[in-house]
GROMACS .gro file of C-alpha atoms in nm:
model
  138
    1UNK     CA    1   0.000   0.000   0.000
    2UNK     CA    2   0.128   0.340  -0.091
    3UNK     CA    3   0.058   0.635   0.136
    4UNK     CA    4   0.130   0.991   0.035
    5UNK     CA    5   0.355   1.142   0.298
    6UNK     CA    6   0.471   1.499   0.349
    7UNK     CA    7   0.784   1.586   0.158
    8UNK     CA    8   0.867   1.683  -0.194
    9UNK     CA    9   0.532   1.731  -0.364
   10UNK     CA   10   0.491   1.690  -0.738
   11UNK     CA   11   0.380   1.986  -0.943
   12UNK     CA   12   0.125   1.993  -1.223
   13UNK     CA   13  -0.044   2.255  -1.441
   14UNK     CA   14  -0.327   2.445  -1.275
   15UNK     CA   15  -0.606   2.314  -1.501
   16UNK     CA   16  -0.506   1.953  -1.428
   17UNK     CA   17  -0.476   2.023  -1.055
   18UNK     CA   18  -0.832   2.160  -1.055
   19UNK     CA   19  -0.966   1.849  -1.229
   20UNK     CA   20  -0.761   1.629  -0.997
   21UNK     CA   21  -0.889   1.811  -0.689
   22UNK     CA   22  -1.252   1.749  -0.789
   23UNK     CA   23  -1.170   1.387  -0.875
   24UNK     CA   24  -0.993   1.337  -0.543
   25UNK     CA   25  -1.291   1.479  -0.353
   26UNK     CA   26  -1.520   1.236  -0.538
   27UNK     CA   27  -1.281   0.949  -0.472
   28UNK     CA   28  -1.267   1.024  -0.099
   29UNK     CA   29  -1.646   1.047  -0.086
   30UNK     CA   30  -1.676   0.713  -0.268
   31UNK     CA   31  -1.453   0.545  -0.010
   32UNK     CA   32  -1.753   0.532   0.220
   33UNK     CA   33  -1.960   0.320  -0.018
   34UNK     CA   34  -1.918  -0.051  -0.092
   35UNK     CA   35  -1.660  -0.157  -0.351
   36UNK     CA   36  -1.929  -0.275  -0.592
   37UNK     CA   37  -2.071   0.080  -0.604
   38UNK     CA   38  -1.726   0.225  -0.677
   39UNK     CA   39  -1.686  -0.028  -0.957
   40UNK     CA   40  -2.025   0.074  -1.096
   41UNK     CA   41  -1.916   0.439  -1.099
   42UNK     CA   42  -1.595   0.358  -1.287
   43UNK     CA   43  -1.784   0.142  -1.539
   44UNK     CA   44  -1.986   0.447  -1.646
   45UNK     CA   45  -1.684   0.563  -1.849
   46UNK     CA   46  -1.648   0.240  -2.049
   47UNK     CA   47  -1.760   0.394  -2.380
   48UNK     CA   48  -1.511   0.680  -2.368
   49UNK     CA   49  -1.185   0.655  -2.563
   50UNK     CA   50  -0.868   0.580  -2.369
   51UNK     CA   51  -0.660   0.866  -2.238
   52UNK     CA   52  -0.306   0.890  -2.377
   53UNK     CA   53  -0.020   0.756  -2.167
   54UNK     CA   54   0.130   1.103  -2.137
   55UNK     CA   55  -0.197   1.255  -2.016
   56UNK     CA   56  -0.244   0.966  -1.771
   57UNK     CA   57   0.100   1.044  -1.624
   58UNK     CA   58   0.003   1.410  -1.595
   59UNK     CA   59  -0.330   1.329  -1.428
   60UNK     CA   60  -0.159   1.095  -1.181
   61UNK     CA   61   0.096   1.363  -1.095
   62UNK     CA   62  -0.181   1.622  -1.055
   63UNK     CA   63  -0.377   1.386  -0.831
   64UNK     CA   64  -0.084   1.319  -0.601
   65UNK     CA   65  -0.019   1.695  -0.591
   66UNK     CA   66  -0.382   1.757  -0.494
   67UNK     CA   67  -0.365   1.544  -0.179
   68UNK     CA   68  -0.407   1.789   0.111
   69UNK     CA   69  -0.145   1.765   0.383
   70UNK     CA   70  -0.407   1.841   0.647
   71UNK     CA   71  -0.635   1.549   0.552
   72UNK     CA   72  -0.683   1.335   0.866
   73UNK     CA   73  -0.788   1.016   0.686
   74UNK     CA   74  -0.631   0.770   0.451
   75UNK     CA   75  -0.515   0.881   0.107
   76UNK     CA   76  -0.335   0.581  -0.034
   77UNK     CA   77  -0.312   0.386  -0.358
   78UNK     CA   78  -0.684   0.301  -0.370
   79UNK     CA   79  -0.796   0.662  -0.337
   80UNK     CA   80  -0.528   0.807  -0.566
   81UNK     CA   81  -0.580   0.551  -0.843
   82UNK     CA   82  -0.958   0.594  -0.828
   83UNK     CA   83  -0.916   0.972  -0.841
   84UNK     CA   84  -0.686   0.938  -1.144
   85UNK     CA   85  -0.948   0.730  -1.326
   86UNK     CA   86  -1.222   0.978  -1.232
   87UNK     CA   87  -1.005   1.270  -1.347
   88UNK     CA   88  -0.959   1.100  -1.683
   89UNK     CA   89  -1.337   1.057  -1.708
   90UNK     CA   90  -1.393   1.424  -1.621
   91UNK     CA   91  -1.172   1.515  -1.917
   92UNK     CA   92  -1.376   1.294  -2.152
   93UNK     CA   93  -1.139   0.998  -2.158
   94UNK     CA   94  -1.108   0.674  -1.969
   95UNK     CA   95  -0.847   0.470  -1.790
   96UNK     CA   96  -0.875   0.131  -1.627
   97UNK     CA   97  -0.882   0.104  -1.250
   98UNK     CA   98  -0.681  -0.202  -1.150
   99UNK     CA   99  -0.684  -0.380  -0.816
  100UNK     CA  100  -0.398  -0.622  -0.767
  101UNK     CA  101  -0.206  -0.833  -0.519
  102UNK     CA  102   0.123  -1.011  -0.461
  103UNK     CA  103   0.265  -1.274  -0.229
  104UNK     CA  104   0.555  -1.286   0.016
  105UNK     CA  105   0.465  -1.063   0.188
  106UNK     CA  106   0.099  -1.057   0.104
  107UNK     CA  107  -0.012  -0.714  -0.005
  108UNK     CA  108  -0.284  -0.544  -0.206
  109UNK     CA  109  -0.241  -0.245  -0.434
  110UNK     CA  110  -0.440  -0.033  -0.678
  111UNK     CA  111  -0.326   0.159  -0.987
  112UNK     CA  112  -0.456   0.315  -1.307
  113UNK     CA  113  -0.365   0.199  -1.655
  114UNK     CA  114  -0.430   0.226  -2.025
  115UNK     CA  115  -0.326  -0.041  -2.275
  116UNK     CA  116   0.052  -0.057  -2.263
  117UNK     CA  117   0.106   0.188  -1.976
  118UNK     CA  118   0.034   0.203  -1.602
  119UNK     CA  119   0.079   0.469  -1.334
  120UNK     CA  120   0.119   0.400  -0.965
  121UNK     CA  121   0.194   0.031  -1.013
  122UNK     CA  122   0.571  -0.013  -0.999
  123UNK     CA  123   0.656   0.197  -0.700
  124UNK     CA  124   0.894   0.123  -0.416
  125UNK     CA  125   0.985  -0.243  -0.385
  126UNK     CA  126   0.776  -0.378  -0.675
  127UNK     CA  127   1.078  -0.456  -0.894
  128UNK     CA  128   1.156  -0.799  -0.749
  129UNK     CA  129   0.796  -0.886  -0.655
  130UNK     CA  130   0.567  -0.757  -0.930
  131UNK     CA  131   0.198  -0.694  -0.877
  132UNK     CA  132  -0.058  -0.927  -1.032
  133UNK     CA  133  -0.380  -0.767  -1.154
  134UNK     CA  134  -0.681  -0.928  -0.991
  135UNK     CA  135  -0.951  -0.704  -1.137
  136UNK     CA  136  -0.955  -0.442  -1.412
  137UNK     CA  137  -1.246  -0.197  -1.434
  138UNK     CA  138  -1.391  -0.135  -1.698
   0.00000   0.00000   0.00000
């Protein structure tokens, strides 16, 4: 699980930060509903064309930059990846929301991807123990 901690914060253009801020607020609000409802929300974007890999990188950076330092709750991989997918949908494009796992030690993780490119997946110690996608939405 990845948790955004205080430190060097990424920067992003203002228009992407605004979209990411709205998407992050929606993502944090959706964390209080069951997973099946969150999946249903993400599936609403299934008819949109995929976002480009470069734009997905920019939206992910903007989303991590939009995480408020004062937020008392959890803002980890699940919330950030969901916010990235929602931000893509707010710009008229889609990305897949992926929930995955790995063994030794057992861990769960979430990331966003488009065909051929993923953001938020290979972070930290994932080089020697890659993540396996368990579910891709949509």
